Amino acid sequence: MIDGHGDDLFRFGNKIKINFSTNIPQAVDHSGLLTHLSKAGAIFKNYPEPEARSVEQKLAIRHEVDAGNVIVTNGATEAIYLLAHAYRDGKSAIIVPTFREYQDACRVYGHSLQFITSLDDIEDRHSMVWLCNPNNPNGQVYDKERLLTAIDSHPATLFIVDQAYAAFSVKDVLSVADIMIRKNVVMLHSLTKQFVVPGLRVGYAIGPEDILKRLRSLRMPWSVNSIAIEAALYLLENSSNYVFDAMLLHNQANWLCDEMRGLGMEVNDTDCNFLLARLPYGTAARLKSWLIGHYGILIRDASNFEGLTVRHFRVAAQTSQENMTLIKALKEWISSFQ
């Protein structure tokens, strides 16, 4: 899906002052990374590694697995498309509402799709099950034991568990140890989310070596560029500078939730830093346009998520002051209908 993602900041030039459309906090100091990259000028002069093996090795050490159990990709999205390609013409179940790229990738590679709403809807006939944990767009985390029970109950089904936002969860998500003792799970991660560098596009998958070999055979060379590789190596070496207070962000999200409910909006409970809301009046598209024009605020119109409506939108907690500005703006919007 080329169009329709959140964080479409590029469309609006300098109009945006506060970005709630992205699912990650914006107040991050990247001065160390920028200084490091400015001193690594040689990375521009040569081709990158055909595969980002140096990053894979560092991740393997970090997660205490063999390097063959890790594949670094151009964002988690490349891994999604590689998986859909590797199992083309499969029978995929997608638990919705969730990230649109699962269904788009599956359609590109001829999968028959079934949209389901819970783990209880999984059937043995499904060759693949796609889920996001914490789930985008509602921020909810699957109960760990229920999820593992579902995985073990369908050993012939490959589960793709996208944990790109795990760093922001206040509930237990699956661990690498959980999946490495199983042969039917691939876990997706995003360094660009964990370290708040989405423009660099660095993701990775962890799973059985035979499955990842299939992915390697299908990918194009140099899909991860030299700057992204160098940045990933630096970030992994300096990960202690990028530890988020997930509970603080969750508390801010809960504050937003309470305030928005007080304005008559339906808001899902969340287990992380972002949340899904439904307007009582108007549409998310109109609200988005109004917020940009009046406050320079960008939100995520969530109407294109499977199963949602034109009134759904998503926001991620930012600083306390920025969150208060959003609520002030939403109050003004709602009052225009009363």
mmCIF file of C-alpha atoms in Angstrom, residues 8 26 58 95-96 103 106 126 128 135 145 169 171 186-187 193 196 203 217 224 263 269 271 329:
data_model
loop_
_atom_site.group_PDB
_atom_site.id
_atom_site.type_symbol
_atom_site.label_atom_id
_atom_site.label_comp_id
_atom_site.label_asym_id
_atom_site.label_seq_id
_atom_site.Cartn_x
_atom_site.Cartn_y
_atom_site.Cartn_z
ATOM 1 C CA ASP A 8 2.349 11.187 5.873
ATOM 2 C CA GLN A 26 9.096 12.190 18.560
ATOM 3 C CA LYS A 58 25.109 -8.342 16.234
ATOM 4 C CA ILE A 95 -6.668 -10.847 12.622
ATOM 5 C CA VAL A 96 -8.227 -7.423 12.000
ATOM 6 C CA GLN A 103 -3.250 -8.170 3.257
ATOM 7 C CA CYS A 106 -0.774 -11.543 0.488
ATOM 8 C CA HIS A 126 -5.008 -21.681 7.374
ATOM 9 C CA MET A 128 -0.471 -18.687 7.610
ATOM 10 C CA ASN A 135 -1.597 -4.407 17.510
ATOM 11 C CA GLU A 145 -0.371 -17.775 27.171
ATOM 12 C CA SER A 169 4.273 -2.397 25.550
ATOM 13 C CA LYS A 171 2.350 -6.169 28.953
ATOM 14 C CA VAL A 186 8.425 -16.015 12.657
ATOM 15 C CA MET A 187 8.735 -12.854 14.734
ATOM 16 C CA LYS A 193 10.585 1.844 15.721
ATOM 17 C CA VAL A 196 12.852 6.086 16.423
ATOM 18 C CA GLY A 203 13.765 -4.272 10.341
ATOM 19 C CA SER A 217 16.697 -16.793 -1.748
ATOM 20 C CA VAL A 224 19.480 -2.354 3.159
ATOM 21 C CA LEU A 263 -15.647 14.395 24.621
ATOM 22 C CA ASP A 269 -8.204 0.458 25.911
ATOM 23 C CA ASP A 271 -1.515 -1.650 26.273
ATOM 24 C CA ALA A 329 -8.105 21.151 19.541
#
